[in-house]
Coordinates of C-alpha atoms and ligand atoms in Angstrom, one line a residue:
M2 CA -3.3 19.2 10.0
T3 CA -0.7 21.5 10.6
K4 CA -0.6 25.1 11.6
E5 CA 1.6 25.9 8.0
S6 CA -1.1 23.8 6.8
T7 CA -2.0 25.4 2.9
Y8 CA -5.6 23.6 3.3
T9 CA -9.3 24.5 4.9
A10 CA -11.2 21.8 5.5
K11 CA -14.0 20.4 3.8
L12 CA -17.3 20.7 5.1
P13 CA -20.6 18.5 4.3
G14 CA -23.4 19.9 3.0
P15 CA -26.7 19.6 4.7
N16 CA -27.0 16.1 2.9
G17 CA -23.9 15.1 4.5
L18 CA -22.1 14.9 1.2
Y19 CA -19.3 16.9 0.4
D20 CA -18.7 18.4 -2.5
Y21 CA -15.5 17.4 -4.5
T22 CA -14.4 19.6 -8.2
P23 CA -13.7 17.1 -11.4
E24 CA -10.2 18.5 -11.0
E25 CA -10.1 16.1 -7.2
D26 CA -11.8 13.4 -9.0
A27 CA -8.9 13.5 -10.8
I28 CA -6.1 13.9 -8.3
W29 CA -7.9 10.9 -6.2
G30 CA -8.1 8.8 -9.4
E31 CA -4.5 9.2 -10.5
L32 CA -3.8 8.5 -7.0
Y33 CA -5.8 5.3 -7.0
E34 CA -4.8 4.1 -10.0
R35 CA -0.9 4.5 -9.0
Q36 CA -1.0 3.3 -5.9
M37 CA -3.6 0.3 -6.8
K38 CA -0.7 -1.0 -9.5
L39 CA 2.2 -0.3 -6.7
L40 CA 0.0 -2.6 -4.3
A41 CA -0.9 -5.7 -6.2
N42 CA 2.3 -7.1 -4.8
M43 CA 2.9 -5.3 -2.3
A44 CA 0.3 -5.1 0.3
C45 CA -1.3 -7.8 2.3
R46 CA -4.6 -9.7 1.2
E47 CA -6.7 -8.3 3.6
Y48 CA -5.8 -5.1 2.9
L49 CA -6.6 -5.1 -0.9
D50 CA -9.6 -7.6 0.0
G51 CA -10.7 -4.3 1.7
V52 CA -10.4 -1.6 -1.3
K53 CA -13.2 -4.3 -2.4
T54 CA -15.1 -3.8 0.6
L55 CA -15.4 -0.5 0.4
G56 CA -16.2 -0.5 -3.3
L57 CA -13.5 2.3 -3.8
R58 CA -13.0 3.4 -7.0
P59 CA -10.9 5.3 -9.3
D60 CA -13.8 7.9 -10.9
K61 CA -14.6 9.7 -7.9
V62 CA -13.3 11.1 -4.7
P63 CA -15.3 8.8 -2.0
Q64 CA -18.3 10.2 0.1
L65 CA -17.7 9.4 3.8
L66 CA -21.7 8.4 4.1
D67 CA -20.7 5.6 1.7
V68 CA -17.3 4.6 3.3
N69 CA -19.1 4.7 6.9
R70 CA -22.3 2.4 5.8
R71 CA -19.8 -0.5 4.1
L72 CA -17.7 -0.1 7.4
S73 CA -20.1 -0.4 9.7
E74 CA -21.8 -3.4 7.7
T75 CA -18.9 -5.2 7.7
T76 CA -17.0 -4.3 11.3
G77 CA -19.5 -2.2 12.7
F78 CA -16.6 0.5 12.5
G79 CA -16.7 3.9 10.9
V80 CA -15.8 7.0 9.8
E81 CA -15.6 10.8 11.2
G82 CA -14.6 13.7 8.8
V83 CA -12.8 15.9 11.7
P84 CA -12.7 19.6 10.3
A85 CA -8.9 20.2 11.0
L86 CA -6.5 19.3 13.7
I87 CA -7.9 17.4 16.4
P88 CA -6.7 17.1 20.1
P89 CA -5.2 13.7 20.9
S90 CA -7.9 12.7 23.5
Q91 CA -10.9 13.5 20.6
F92 CA -9.1 11.5 18.5
Y93 CA -8.7 8.4 21.0
E94 CA -11.9 9.2 22.2
L95 CA -13.3 9.1 18.9
L96 CA -11.4 5.5 18.1
S97 CA -13.0 4.1 21.3
Q98 CA -16.4 4.7 19.7
R99 CA -15.2 2.9 16.7
K100 CA -15.3 6.0 15.1
F101 CA -11.8 6.4 12.7
P102 CA -11.7 10.2 11.7
L103 CA -10.8 11.4 8.9
A104 CA -9.6 14.8 7.2
T105 CA -11.9 15.7 5.0
F106 CA -9.7 18.0 1.8
L107 CA -7.7 16.6 -0.6
R108 CA -4.3 17.4 -1.9
R109 CA -3.7 19.7 -4.5
R110 CA -1.7 18.6 -8.0
E111 CA 1.7 19.9 -6.6
H112 CA 1.4 17.6 -3.7
I113 CA 0.3 14.7 -5.7
D114 CA 3.4 13.0 -4.9
Y115 CA 4.0 13.9 -0.7
I116 CA 2.1 15.9 1.5
E117 CA 3.3 16.0 5.0
E118 CA -0.2 16.1 6.2
P119 CA -2.6 13.2 6.7
D120 CA -5.9 13.9 3.5
L121 CA -8.5 12.2 2.3
F122 CA -6.4 10.0 0.4
H123 CA -4.2 8.9 2.5
E124 CA -7.1 8.6 5.3
V125 CA -9.9 6.9 3.4
F126 CA -7.5 5.0 0.6
G127 CA -4.7 4.3 3.8
H128 CA -6.9 3.6 7.0
C129 CA -10.6 2.4 5.4
P130 CA -9.7 -0.7 3.9
L131 CA -8.4 -3.0 6.8
L132 CA -11.2 -1.7 9.2
T133 CA -13.1 -4.3 7.3
N134 CA -10.9 -6.6 9.0
Q135 CA -12.5 -7.6 12.0
S136 CA -9.4 -8.4 14.6
Y137 CA -7.4 -5.0 12.6
A138 CA -10.6 -2.9 13.9
N139 CA -10.8 -4.7 17.2
F140 CA -7.5 -3.6 17.7
V141 CA -8.2 0.1 16.8
R142 CA -10.7 0.2 19.0
R143 CA -8.9 -1.3 22.2
F144 CA -6.2 1.2 21.4
G145 CA -8.9 3.9 21.8
E146 CA -10.0 2.5 24.9
T147 CA -6.8 2.1 26.1
A148 CA -5.9 5.5 25.5
V149 CA -8.9 7.3 27.2
H150 CA -8.2 5.0 30.2
L151 CA -4.5 5.7 30.4
G152 CA -4.6 9.3 29.8
K153 CA -2.1 12.0 28.8
G154 CA 1.2 11.0 30.2
Y155 CA 0.8 7.7 28.6
S156 CA -0.4 9.5 25.3
W157 CA 3.5 10.0 24.1
H158 CA 4.9 6.2 24.0
L159 CA 1.3 5.0 23.3
F160 CA 1.5 6.9 20.4
R161 CA 4.6 4.4 18.7
I162 CA 2.3 1.8 19.1
F163 CA -0.1 3.3 16.7
W164 CA 2.4 4.5 14.5
F165 CA 4.5 1.5 14.1
T166 CA 1.3 -0.6 13.4
V167 CA -1.6 1.6 11.7
E168 CA 0.5 3.9 10.2
F169 CA 3.8 1.8 8.8
G170 CA 2.9 -2.0 9.5
L171 CA 4.5 -5.0 7.9
I172 CA 2.9 -7.9 7.9
N173 CA 4.5 -11.9 7.3
T174 CA 2.4 -13.5 5.1
P175 CA 3.1 -16.7 3.3
E176 CA 4.2 -14.9 -0.1
G177 CA 6.1 -12.8 1.9
R178 CA 6.6 -9.5 3.5
R179 CA 3.6 -7.2 2.7
S180 CA 2.6 -3.8 4.0
Y181 CA -0.7 -2.8 6.0
G182 CA 0.2 0.6 7.5
A183 CA -1.6 3.7 5.9
G184 CA 1.4 5.7 5.7
I185 CA 2.7 3.1 3.5
V186 CA -0.3 2.3 1.6
S187 CA -0.9 5.8 0.3
S188 CA 2.3 6.9 -0.3
P189 CA 4.4 5.7 -3.3
S190 CA 8.0 6.5 -2.1
E191 CA 6.9 4.9 1.3
A192 CA 5.8 1.7 -0.7
K193 CA 8.4 1.7 -2.7
A194 CA 10.9 1.5 0.1
A195 CA 9.6 -0.2 2.1
M196 CA 9.3 -3.4 -0.4
K197 CA 12.8 -2.5 -1.6
G198 CA 14.4 -3.0 2.0
T199 CA 18.1 -2.1 1.3
E200 CA 17.7 1.2 3.4
C201 CA 15.4 0.0 6.0
E202 CA 15.3 -2.4 9.0
F203 CA 12.8 -4.5 9.6
R204 CA 12.3 -6.0 13.3
P205 CA 9.6 -8.6 14.4
F206 CA 7.0 -7.0 16.3
D207 CA 8.1 -7.0 20.3
L208 CA 6.0 -4.7 22.2
M209 CA 9.2 -3.4 24.3
S210 CA 11.0 -2.4 21.5
V211 CA 8.6 -0.4 19.5
L212 CA 7.6 1.6 22.9
R213 CA 10.9 2.7 22.9
T214 CA 11.7 3.1 19.2
P215 CA 12.0 7.5 18.1
Y216 CA 10.3 7.9 15.1
R217 CA 10.1 11.0 12.4
I218 CA 7.1 12.1 10.8
D219 CA 8.3 13.6 7.6
I220 CA 11.5 11.3 6.5
V221 CA 10.7 7.7 4.5
Q222 CA 10.6 5.5 7.7
P223 CA 14.3 3.6 8.4
I224 CA 12.7 1.2 10.6
Y225 CA 9.9 -0.9 10.3
Y226 CA 8.0 -3.1 12.9
V227 CA 6.8 -6.8 11.1
I228 CA 3.7 -8.8 13.1
D229 CA 2.8 -12.6 11.6
S230 CA -0.9 -12.1 11.7
F231 CA -4.0 -9.6 12.6
A232 CA -4.9 -11.9 15.5
D233 CA -1.5 -11.5 17.0
L234 CA -1.9 -7.3 16.3
E235 CA -5.3 -8.0 18.4
A236 CA -3.5 -9.7 21.0
I237 CA -0.6 -7.0 21.5
I238 CA -3.0 -4.4 22.8
E239 CA -4.8 -6.7 25.4
Q240 CA -1.3 -6.9 27.3
D241 CA -0.4 -4.7 30.1
I242 CA 0.3 -2.1 28.2
E243 CA 0.3 0.5 31.4
G244 CA 2.9 -1.5 33.0
A245 CA 5.2 -1.6 29.4
I246 CA 5.0 1.8 29.1
L247 CA 6.2 2.4 32.2
K248 CA 8.9 -0.5 32.1
A249 CA 9.9 1.3 28.6
K250 CA 10.0 4.9 30.1
S251 CA 12.4 3.5 33.0
L252 CA 14.8 1.6 30.2
G253 CA 14.6 4.9 28.0
D254 CA 14.3 4.8 24.3
F255 CA 16.9 3.6 21.4
A256 CA 19.1 6.0 20.0
P257 CA 17.9 7.3 16.9
T258 CA 18.8 6.0 13.5
F259 CA 17.9 9.4 12.0
E260 CA 19.0 13.2 12.1
A261 CA 17.4 15.1 14.2
K262 CA 15.0 17.6 12.2
A263 CA 16.6 21.0 11.3
S264 CA 14.4 23.9 12.8
Ligands
FE2_17 FE1 -3.0 8.0 8.9

């Protein structure tokens, strides 16, 4: 959650359940229906299978307890509701423990099309379905472990791997290029832009290139990196990440393909 956020964290009751209002259920439902229509031919099969495995439905905001149970039954992963912005060290620590940290508030209607900070829809609908895929779940855990091991000095570059995979990754499939990144599958504008492909560039995933690519969080992405399989994704994080980051630092960043953010 950003410092300027007008949202407050939602806390669970003593039974571990979160209380969502009928309006929040309706907003979840609208977002769910709209994205599922868009994603039928845009998202990869593993993601769409994951939506079913988690039992996500349009009529109700899902409870984290249910998501947690279904995930742990499939890949041993879990989720943890976090009250607000958490420091990167805690974020990485949780991933290394096979727990995906989730913001638990849901966007209001005025932000139904776009919200900069991650809300529950982005977190659960965007991130959780693929955590039912073992290779993907292994990648996320190993990413967390690597980040914890390498520490702060590597965090900036390391997060680029996360950004261009978990958040904005695409994958080649027999049916064509499909989305798997949470920032794409949970956002109508990003999903449409990524599939239209006229104002962005698709590059084959290459660790060194990813480590040298700057990004902005508040624009439709101008560059996407495309993997060939989730087994490949799992292998990426087993490379010498420390050595690769040191090399990327010495080579320097690619020139940004976007305008600097006005302050
Ligand atoms: Fe995210």
